[in-house]
CSV table of C-alpha atoms and ligand atoms in Angstrom, one decimal:
chain,number,residue,atom,x,y,z
A,1432,MET,CA,-2.6,40.7,2.7
A,1433,SER,CA,-3.7,38.7,-0.2
A,1434,PRO,CA,-5.3,35.3,0.3
A,1435,ALA,CA,-2.3,33.8,-1.5
A,1436,ARG,CA,0.0,35.2,1.3
A,1437,LEU,CA,-2.4,34.1,4.0
A,1438,ARG,CA,-2.5,30.5,2.7
A,1439,PRO,CA,0.4,30.3,0.3
A,1440,GLY,CA,0.1,26.5,-0.2
A,1441,ILE,CA,2.7,24.4,-2.1
A,1442,ARG,CA,3.4,25.0,-5.7
A,1443,ILE,CA,4.0,21.6,-7.5
A,1444,GLU,CA,7.0,22.3,-9.7
A,1445,SER,CA,7.3,18.9,-11.3
A,1446,ALA,CA,6.4,15.3,-11.1
A,1447,GLU,CA,8.8,12.3,-11.5
A,1448,LEU,CA,6.9,9.2,-12.7
A,1449,ARG,CA,8.5,5.8,-12.8
A,1450,ILE,CA,7.7,2.2,-13.2
A,1451,VAL,CA,9.6,0.1,-10.7
A,1452,SER,CA,9.9,-3.7,-10.6
A,1453,LEU,CA,11.0,-5.6,-7.5
A,1454,PRO,CA,11.5,-9.4,-7.7
A,1455,LEU,CA,9.5,-11.3,-5.1
A,1456,LEU,CA,11.5,-13.8,-3.0
A,1457,THR,CA,8.7,-16.3,-3.3
A,1458,PRO,CA,5.8,-16.4,-5.9
A,1459,PHE,CA,2.6,-15.0,-4.4
A,1460,VAL,CA,-0.4,-17.1,-5.4
A,1461,ILE,CA,-4.0,-16.0,-5.0
A,1462,SER,CA,-7.2,-17.3,-6.6
A,1463,THR,CA,-6.9,-14.9,-9.5
A,1464,GLY,CA,-3.2,-15.6,-10.4
A,1465,THR,CA,0.5,-15.8,-9.4
A,1466,MET,CA,2.8,-12.8,-8.9
A,1467,THR,CA,6.6,-13.3,-9.3
A,1468,ALA,CA,7.5,-9.6,-9.2
A,1469,LYS,CA,6.0,-6.5,-7.8
A,1470,THR,CA,5.7,-3.9,-10.5
A,1471,PHE,CA,4.3,-0.5,-9.7
A,1472,PRO,CA,4.2,3.2,-10.7
A,1473,LEU,CA,6.1,5.4,-8.3
A,1474,LEU,CA,5.3,9.1,-8.2
A,1475,ILE,CA,7.4,11.9,-6.7
A,1476,LEU,CA,5.8,15.3,-6.5
A,1477,LYS,CA,8.3,18.2,-6.1
A,1478,GLY,CA,7.6,21.7,-4.7
A,1479,GLU,CA,9.1,24.2,-2.3
A,1480,GLY,CA,12.3,22.1,-2.3
A,1481,ILE,CA,10.5,19.1,-0.8
A,1482,GLU,CA,9.5,15.8,-2.4
A,1483,GLY,CA,6.3,13.9,-1.7
A,1484,VAL,CA,6.4,10.2,-2.7
A,1485,ALA,CA,3.7,7.5,-3.2
A,1486,GLU,CA,3.3,4.2,-5.1
A,1487,ALA,CA,0.3,3.0,-7.0
A,1488,VAL,CA,-1.2,-0.4,-6.5
A,1489,MET,CA,-2.8,-1.4,-9.8
A,1490,ASP,CA,-1.4,-4.5,-11.4
A,1491,PRO,CA,0.1,-4.7,-15.0
A,1492,THR,CA,-3.2,-6.4,-16.1
A,1493,PRO,CA,-6.7,-6.1,-14.5
A,1494,ASP,CA,-6.3,-9.0,-12.1
A,1495,TYR,CA,-7.3,-7.5,-8.7
A,1496,LEU,CA,-9.5,-4.7,-10.0
A,1497,GLU,CA,-10.1,-3.0,-13.3
A,1498,GLU,CA,-7.2,-0.6,-13.4
A,1499,THR,CA,-4.0,-1.4,-15.2
A,1500,ILE,CA,-0.5,0.1,-15.1
A,1501,PRO,CA,-0.5,1.1,-18.8
A,1502,GLY,CA,-3.9,2.8,-18.4
A,1503,ALA,CA,-2.9,4.5,-15.2
A,1504,MET,CA,0.4,5.8,-16.7
A,1505,ALA,CA,-1.5,7.3,-19.6
A,1506,PHE,CA,-4.1,8.9,-17.3
A,1507,LEU,CA,-1.4,10.3,-15.0
A,1508,ARG,CA,0.8,11.5,-17.7
A,1509,GLU,CA,-1.8,13.0,-20.0
A,1510,VAL,CA,-4.6,14.1,-17.7
A,1511,LEU,CA,-4.0,14.2,-13.9
A,1512,LEU,CA,-0.4,15.4,-13.6
A,1513,PRO,CA,-0.7,18.2,-16.2
A,1514,GLN,CA,-3.7,19.4,-14.1
A,1515,ILE,CA,-1.7,19.8,-10.9
A,1516,VAL,CA,1.9,20.6,-12.0
A,1517,GLY,CA,2.5,24.3,-11.9
A,1518,LYS,CA,-0.4,24.9,-9.5
A,1519,ARG,CA,-0.6,25.6,-5.8
A,1520,PHE,CA,-2.5,23.6,-3.2
A,1521,ALA,CA,-2.9,24.5,0.4
A,1522,SER,CA,-4.0,21.1,1.5
A,1523,PRO,CA,-4.7,17.6,0.0
A,1524,TYR,CA,-8.5,18.5,0.0
A,1525,GLU,CA,-7.8,21.1,-2.6
A,1526,LEU,CA,-6.9,18.3,-5.0
A,1527,GLN,CA,-10.5,16.9,-4.9
A,1528,PRO,CA,-12.0,19.3,-7.5
A,1529,ILE,CA,-9.4,18.0,-9.9
A,1530,LEU,CA,-9.6,14.3,-9.0
A,1531,SER,CA,-13.2,13.6,-8.2
A,1532,PRO,CA,-14.9,14.5,-11.5
A,1533,TRP,CA,-13.1,11.7,-13.3
A,1534,ARG,CA,-14.9,8.3,-13.1
A,1535,GLY,CA,-13.2,5.4,-11.4
A,1536,ASN,CA,-9.4,5.2,-11.7
A,1537,ARG,CA,-9.2,5.4,-8.0
A,1538,MET,CA,-5.7,3.9,-7.7
A,1539,ALA,CA,-4.3,6.4,-10.2
A,1540,LYS,CA,-6.0,9.3,-8.3
A,1541,ALA,CA,-4.8,7.8,-5.0
A,1542,VAL,CA,-1.1,7.9,-5.9
A,1543,VAL,CA,-1.4,11.7,-6.7
A,1544,GLU,CA,-3.3,12.4,-3.5
A,1545,MET,CA,-1.0,10.3,-1.3
A,1546,ALA,CA,2.2,11.8,-2.7
A,1547,PHE,CA,0.7,15.3,-1.9
A,1548,TRP,CA,-0.3,14.2,1.7
A,1549,ASP,CA,3.4,13.3,2.1
A,1550,LEU,CA,4.6,16.6,0.6
A,1551,TRP,CA,2.1,18.5,2.8
A,1552,ALA,CA,3.0,16.7,6.0
A,1553,LYS,CA,6.7,17.4,5.2
A,1554,SER,CA,6.0,21.0,4.6
A,1555,LEU,CA,4.4,21.2,8.0
A,1556,GLY,CA,7.2,19.3,9.6
A,1557,LEU,CA,4.8,16.6,10.9
A,1558,PRO,CA,4.6,12.8,10.6
A,1559,LEU,CA,1.9,11.7,8.2
A,1560,LYS,CA,0.0,10.0,11.0
A,1561,ALA,CA,-0.3,13.4,12.7
A,1562,VAL,CA,-2.0,15.1,9.7
A,1563,LEU,CA,-4.2,12.0,9.2
A,1564,GLY,CA,-5.3,12.1,12.8
A,1565,GLY,CA,-3.7,8.9,14.0
A,1566,THR,CA,-1.7,8.2,17.2
A,1567,GLY,CA,0.8,5.6,18.5
A,1568,ASP,CA,4.2,4.3,17.6
A,1569,HIS,CA,3.3,0.8,16.4
A,1570,VAL,CA,0.5,-0.9,14.5
A,1571,SER,CA,-0.5,-4.6,14.9
A,1572,VAL,CA,0.1,-6.7,11.8
A,1573,GLY,CA,-0.5,-10.3,10.6
A,1574,VAL,CA,0.6,-12.2,7.5
A,1575,SER,CA,-1.1,-13.0,4.3
A,1576,LEU,CA,-0.2,-16.5,3.1
A,1577,GLY,CA,-0.5,-17.3,-0.6
A,1578,ILE,CA,-2.0,-20.5,-1.9
A,1579,ALA,CA,0.5,-23.4,-1.4
A,1580,PRO,CA,0.4,-27.1,-0.6
A,1581,ILE,CA,-0.8,-28.0,2.9
A,1582,GLU,CA,2.8,-28.8,4.2
A,1583,THR,CA,4.2,-25.5,3.0
A,1584,THR,CA,1.3,-23.6,4.5
A,1585,LEU,CA,1.7,-25.3,7.9
A,1586,GLU,CA,5.4,-24.4,7.8
A,1587,ARG,CA,4.6,-20.8,6.9
A,1588,VAL,CA,2.0,-20.5,9.6
A,1589,SER,CA,4.4,-22.0,12.1
A,1590,THR,CA,7.1,-19.4,11.2
A,1591,ALA,CA,4.6,-16.5,11.4
A,1592,VAL,CA,3.3,-17.7,14.8
A,1593,GLU,CA,6.9,-18.0,16.1
A,1594,GLN,CA,7.6,-14.5,14.9
A,1595,GLY,CA,4.7,-13.2,16.9
A,1596,TYR,CA,2.4,-12.1,14.0
A,1597,LYS,CA,-1.0,-11.3,15.3
A,1598,ARG,CA,-3.1,-13.0,12.7
A,1599,ASN,CA,-2.7,-15.6,9.9
A,1600,LYS,CA,-4.7,-15.0,6.7
A,1601,LEU,CA,-4.8,-18.0,4.3
A,1602,LYS,CA,-5.6,-17.4,0.7
A,1603,ILE,CA,-8.2,-19.8,-0.5
A,1604,ALA,CA,-9.8,-20.8,-3.8
A,1605,GLN,CA,-12.2,-23.4,-5.1
A,1606,GLY,CA,-10.7,-26.8,-4.3
A,1607,HIS,CA,-8.2,-25.3,-1.9
A,1608,ASP,CA,-10.3,-24.3,1.0
A,1609,VAL,CA,-11.8,-26.5,3.7
A,1610,ARG,CA,-8.9,-29.0,3.7
A,1611,ILE,CA,-6.3,-26.4,4.2
A,1612,VAL,CA,-8.2,-24.5,6.9
A,1613,GLU,CA,-8.9,-27.7,8.7
A,1614,ALA,CA,-5.2,-28.7,8.6
A,1615,VAL,CA,-4.1,-25.4,9.9
A,1616,ARG,CA,-6.8,-25.2,12.6
A,1617,ALA,CA,-5.9,-28.8,13.8
A,1618,GLU,CA,-2.3,-27.8,14.4
A,1619,PHE,CA,-3.0,-24.3,15.7
A,1620,PRO,CA,-6.3,-24.4,17.6
A,1621,ASP,CA,-6.0,-21.0,19.2
A,1622,ILE,CA,-4.4,-18.6,16.7
A,1623,LYS,CA,-6.4,-15.7,15.1
A,1624,LEU,CA,-7.1,-17.2,11.6
A,1625,THR,CA,-8.8,-15.7,8.6
A,1626,VAL,CA,-9.3,-16.6,4.9
A,1627,ASP,CA,-9.3,-14.5,1.7
A,1628,ALA,CA,-11.1,-15.9,-1.4
A,1629,ASN,CA,-10.3,-12.9,-3.7
A,1630,THR,CA,-13.8,-13.3,-5.3
A,1631,ASP,CA,-13.5,-17.0,-6.2
A,1632,TYR,CA,-17.0,-18.1,-5.0
A,1633,GLY,CA,-20.6,-17.5,-6.1
A,1634,LEU,CA,-24.0,-17.8,-4.5
A,1635,ALA,CA,-24.1,-21.4,-5.7
A,1636,ASP,CA,-21.2,-22.1,-3.3
A,1637,LEU,CA,-23.0,-21.3,-0.1
A,1638,ALA,CA,-22.5,-24.8,1.4
A,1639,LYS,CA,-18.7,-24.6,0.8
A,1640,LEU,CA,-18.6,-21.2,2.6
A,1641,GLN,CA,-20.9,-22.6,5.4
A,1642,ALA,CA,-18.4,-25.4,5.9
A,1643,LEU,CA,-15.8,-22.8,6.9
A,1644,ASP,CA,-18.0,-21.9,9.9
A,1645,ALA,CA,-16.6,-24.9,11.7
A,1646,PHE,CA,-13.1,-23.3,12.1
A,1647,ALA,CA,-13.6,-20.2,14.3
A,1648,LEU,CA,-12.3,-17.9,11.6
A,1649,ASP,CA,-12.2,-14.2,12.5
A,1650,TYR,CA,-13.7,-13.4,9.1
A,1651,ILE,CA,-14.0,-14.7,5.5
A,1652,GLU,CA,-12.6,-12.0,3.2
A,1653,GLN,CA,-14.3,-11.2,-0.2
A,1654,PRO,CA,-15.9,-14.6,-1.1
A,1655,LEU,CA,-18.0,-13.2,-4.0
A,1656,ALA,CA,-17.5,-10.9,-7.0
A,1657,HIS,CA,-15.3,-7.8,-6.9
A,1658,ASP,CA,-18.3,-5.6,-7.8
A,1659,ASP,CA,-20.9,-7.2,-5.6
A,1660,ILE,CA,-22.5,-6.1,-2.3
A,1661,HIS,CA,-26.0,-7.4,-2.6
A,1662,ASP,CA,-25.2,-11.1,-2.8
A,1663,HIS,CA,-22.6,-10.8,0.0
A,1664,ALA,CA,-25.5,-9.8,2.3
A,1665,LYS,CA,-27.4,-13.0,1.3
A,1666,VAL,CA,-24.3,-15.1,2.2
A,1667,GLN,CA,-23.6,-13.1,5.4
A,1668,ARG,CA,-27.1,-13.9,6.6
A,1669,ALA,CA,-26.4,-17.6,6.1
A,1670,LEU,CA,-23.0,-17.6,7.8
A,1671,LYS,CA,-22.0,-17.5,11.4
A,1672,THR,CA,-18.5,-16.2,10.5
A,1673,ALA,CA,-18.2,-12.5,9.7
A,1674,ILE,CA,-17.6,-11.4,6.1
A,1675,CYS,CA,-14.9,-8.9,5.5
A,1676,LEU,CA,-15.1,-6.9,2.2
A,1677,ASP,CA,-12.0,-5.9,0.3
A,1678,GLU,CA,-12.5,-5.6,-3.5
A,1679,SER,CA,-16.2,-4.5,-3.2
A,1680,ILE,CA,-15.5,-1.4,-1.2
A,1681,ARG,CA,-14.3,1.4,-3.4
A,1682,SER,CA,-15.8,4.4,-1.4
A,1683,ALA,CA,-17.5,5.5,1.8
A,1684,SER,CA,-20.8,5.1,0.0
A,1685,ASP,CA,-20.0,1.5,-0.8
A,1686,ALA,CA,-19.1,1.0,2.9
A,1687,ARG,CA,-22.4,2.5,4.0
A,1688,LYS,CA,-24.3,0.3,1.6
A,1689,ALA,CA,-22.4,-2.8,2.8
A,1690,LEU,CA,-23.2,-2.0,6.4
A,1691,GLU,CA,-26.8,-1.0,5.8
A,1692,THR,CA,-27.5,-4.3,3.9
A,1693,GLY,CA,-25.5,-6.4,6.3
A,1694,ALA,CA,-23.1,-7.5,3.6
A,1695,ALA,CA,-20.1,-7.3,5.9
A,1696,ARG,CA,-19.2,-7.1,9.6
A,1697,VAL,CA,-15.5,-6.1,8.9
A,1698,ILE,CA,-14.0,-3.8,6.3
A,1699,ASN,CA,-10.5,-4.0,4.8
A,1700,ILE,CA,-9.3,-0.5,3.8
A,1701,LYS,CA,-6.6,-0.1,1.1
A,1702,VAL,CA,-5.9,3.5,0.5
A,1703,GLY,CA,-5.1,2.9,-3.2
A,1704,ARG,CA,-8.3,0.9,-3.8
A,1705,VAL,CA,-10.5,3.7,-2.5
A,1706,GLY,CA,-8.8,6.7,-4.2
A,1707,GLY,CA,-6.7,8.1,-1.4
A,1708,PHE,CA,-6.5,9.1,2.3
A,1709,ALA,CA,-9.6,11.4,2.2
A,1710,GLU,CA,-11.8,8.5,1.2
A,1711,ALA,CA,-10.0,6.0,3.4
A,1712,ARG,CA,-10.7,8.2,6.4
A,1713,ALA,CA,-14.3,8.6,5.4
A,1714,ILE,CA,-14.7,4.8,5.3
A,1715,HIS,CA,-12.9,4.5,8.6
A,1716,ASP,CA,-15.3,7.0,10.1
A,1717,THR,CA,-18.4,5.4,8.5
A,1718,CYS,CA,-17.4,2.1,10.0
A,1719,ALA,CA,-16.5,3.6,13.4
A,1720,ALA,CA,-20.0,5.2,13.6
A,1721,SER,CA,-21.6,1.8,13.1
A,1722,GLY,CA,-19.2,0.0,15.5
A,1723,VAL,CA,-17.7,-2.0,12.6
A,1724,PRO,CA,-13.9,-2.7,12.9
A,1725,VAL,CA,-11.5,-2.0,10.0
A,1726,TRP,CA,-8.0,-3.1,9.2
A,1727,CYS,CA,-5.4,-1.9,6.7
A,1728,GLY,CA,-4.9,-4.2,3.7
A,1729,GLY,CA,-1.8,-4.4,1.5
A,1730,MET,CA,-0.8,-5.0,-2.1
A,1731,LEU,CA,2.7,-6.3,-1.6
A,1732,GLU,CA,3.9,-2.7,-1.6
A,1733,SER,CA,7.5,-1.6,-1.4
A,1734,GLY,CA,8.7,0.5,1.6
A,1735,ILE,CA,7.0,3.6,0.2
A,1736,GLY,CA,3.5,2.1,0.1
A,1737,ARG,CA,4.0,0.2,3.3
A,1738,ALA,CA,5.0,3.4,5.1
A,1739,HIS,CA,1.7,5.1,3.9
A,1740,ASN,CA,-0.2,2.0,5.1
A,1741,ILE,CA,1.4,2.0,8.5
A,1742,HIS,CA,0.6,5.7,9.1
A,1743,LEU,CA,-3.0,5.2,8.0
A,1744,ALA,CA,-3.4,2.2,10.4
A,1745,THR,CA,-2.7,4.4,13.4
A,1746,LEU,CA,-6.3,5.7,13.2
A,1747,ALA,CA,-8.4,4.6,16.1
A,1748,ASN,CA,-10.8,2.2,14.4
A,1749,PHE,CA,-8.1,0.1,12.8
A,1750,THR,CA,-8.6,-2.4,15.6
A,1751,LYS,CA,-7.8,-5.6,13.7
A,1752,PRO,CA,-4.3,-6.6,12.6
A,1753,GLY,CA,-3.3,-5.3,9.2
A,1754,ASP,CA,-1.5,-6.9,6.3
A,1755,THR,CA,1.7,-4.8,6.4
A,1756,SER,CA,4.1,-7.5,7.5
A,1757,SER,CA,7.9,-7.2,7.3
A,1758,ALA,CA,9.2,-6.1,3.8
A,1759,SER,CA,11.9,-8.8,4.1
A,1760,ARG,CA,9.2,-11.5,3.8
A,1761,TYR,CA,8.7,-10.3,0.2
A,1762,PHE,CA,11.9,-8.6,-1.0
A,1763,ALA,CA,15.6,-9.2,-0.8
A,1764,ARG,CA,16.1,-5.5,-0.9
A,1765,ASP,CA,13.7,-2.6,-0.7
A,1766,ILE,CA,13.8,0.9,-2.4
A,1767,THR,CA,13.7,2.6,1.0
A,1768,ASN,CA,16.7,3.3,3.2
A,1769,GLU,CA,14.8,2.3,6.4
A,1770,PRO,CA,13.9,-1.3,6.9
A,1771,LEU,CA,10.2,-1.8,7.6
A,1772,GLU,CA,10.4,-4.8,9.9
A,1773,ALA,CA,7.8,-6.0,12.4
A,1774,SER,CA,8.8,-7.3,15.8
A,1775,ASN,CA,6.4,-9.6,17.7
A,1776,GLY,CA,3.6,-8.6,15.4
A,1777,GLU,CA,4.0,-4.9,15.9
A,1778,MET,CA,5.2,-2.7,13.0
A,1779,PRO,CA,6.9,0.5,14.1
A,1780,VAL,CA,5.6,3.7,12.5
A,1781,PRO,CA,8.5,5.0,10.4
A,1782,VAL,CA,9.6,8.4,11.7
A,1783,ASN,CA,12.9,9.1,9.9
A,1784,GLY,CA,11.9,12.7,9.2
A,1785,PRO,CA,8.4,14.2,8.6
A,1786,GLY,CA,5.8,12.8,6.2
A,1787,ILE,CA,5.9,9.0,5.5
A,1788,GLY,CA,9.1,8.8,7.6
A,1789,VAL,CA,11.1,6.7,5.0
A,1790,THR,CA,13.5,7.9,2.3
A,1791,LEU,CA,14.2,6.6,-1.2
A,1792,ASP,CA,17.4,4.6,-1.8
A,1793,ARG,CA,18.1,6.4,-5.0
A,1794,ASP,CA,20.9,4.1,-6.2
A,1795,TYR,CA,18.8,0.9,-5.8
A,1796,LEU,CA,15.7,2.7,-7.2
A,1797,ALA,CA,17.7,3.5,-10.4
A,1798,ALA,CA,18.7,-0.2,-10.6
A,1799,VAL,CA,15.0,-1.4,-10.4
A,1800,THR,CA,13.4,1.3,-12.5
A,1801,ASP,CA,12.0,0.1,-15.9
A,1802,HIS,CA,10.9,3.5,-17.0
A,1803,ALA,CA,11.2,7.1,-15.8
A,1804,GLU,CA,9.8,10.4,-17.0
A,1805,GLU,CA,9.4,14.0,-15.7
A,1806,ILE,CA,6.3,16.1,-16.1
A,1807,THR,CA,7.0,19.8,-15.8
A,1808,ALA,CA,4.8,23.0,-16.0
B,1185,OSB,O1,-6.7,-9.4,-1.4
B,1185,OSB,O2,-5.5,-8.6,0.2
B,1185,OSB,C1,-5.6,-9.0,-1.0
B,1185,OSB,C2,-2.1,-9.1,-2.5
B,1185,OSB,C3,-2.4,-8.8,-3.8
B,1185,OSB,C4,-3.7,-8.7,-4.2
B,1185,OSB,C5,-4.7,-8.8,-3.3
B,1185,OSB,C6,-4.4,-9.0,-1.9
B,1185,OSB,C7,-3.1,-9.2,-1.6
B,1185,OSB,C8,-2.7,-9.5,-0.2
B,1185,OSB,C9,-1.4,-8.9,0.1
B,1185,OSB,O3,-3.3,-10.2,0.5
B,1185,OSB,C10,-1.1,-8.7,1.5
B,1185,OSB,C11,0.3,-7.9,1.7
B,1185,OSB,O4,0.5,-6.8,1.2
B,1185,OSB,O5,1.1,-8.5,2.4
B,1186,MG,MG1,-8.1,-9.3,0.1
């Protein structure tokens, strides 16, 4: 028997690449800017009569990290997808020789790798969590609350607490930090509370960050620059509160450096930011080996990206509540047929079929697609 018959793999016949735009119910404000719509590339890999789906998390402009949708679309269309369409892969790991030689562009690589994980799990008839090595039917989630006036923030926290969310994360920025945290803590003395600065501070702001030590925060997320680890270690040494790194962690090697230098005591894992599930799991394992908890971040994804996040968050060391709250907090209507709604702070793992366990609402997808193309062999 030829090796091809022993491990036939999946031949990728074609790739459908779209740009989708979903209006947000409420503008989402963070230190780097305001989002009024969620615009994202959607990739559908087709082979053996099955479809694997994933969404990419780069922004239209380089706001969160360096990648952009126009750059990613060109890289996917002209470089990555022509390298995989028409070829066979027996597992997602066989994509690595194609993906890893290219510098950076982790979000673009991730969307290809994630769509193939979904395709592969479906070909095996297994839920994505099973091939990733996760267990359980629910994951704990909290909310991420954009920058808003104090009264609005207090109302939003109150709603999230009533709904049973397991943690409230307040977006902060220069001039919008201690007062808002103080007001929320005064009204909610016992809730699990965190802040996310999305890189708005510098070493010169140490006193402002130290002032946050008074509010029993679970962690302060990404206070310093998106590409910094070294200075976070300096700040962490001067704080009681744990630092959680988001933007700064692009790989397992970054996570190792952050843990070795003491730059963080918690890590936020976003599968898109780190280039896919293989790297996300490597970071998870690196942190687990050091006794450092992780949690699953979010990028206001549609039901497709949320489903990927939820399956990932079933891995054992995701011990802190993630950001994958109910889709209905962001969108009037989602592109998936299955509603992804948390109840009492627990998000059910979607299991409508193998793979990611959600299916595309093709009619609504057509209505919210700005651009669509097909890459064939
Ligand atoms: O830093 O976690 C972040 C959204 C856009 C860009 C960066 C971040 C976020 C969130 C979103 O906090 C959380 C969610 O998906 O609900
Ligand atoms: Mg963050």
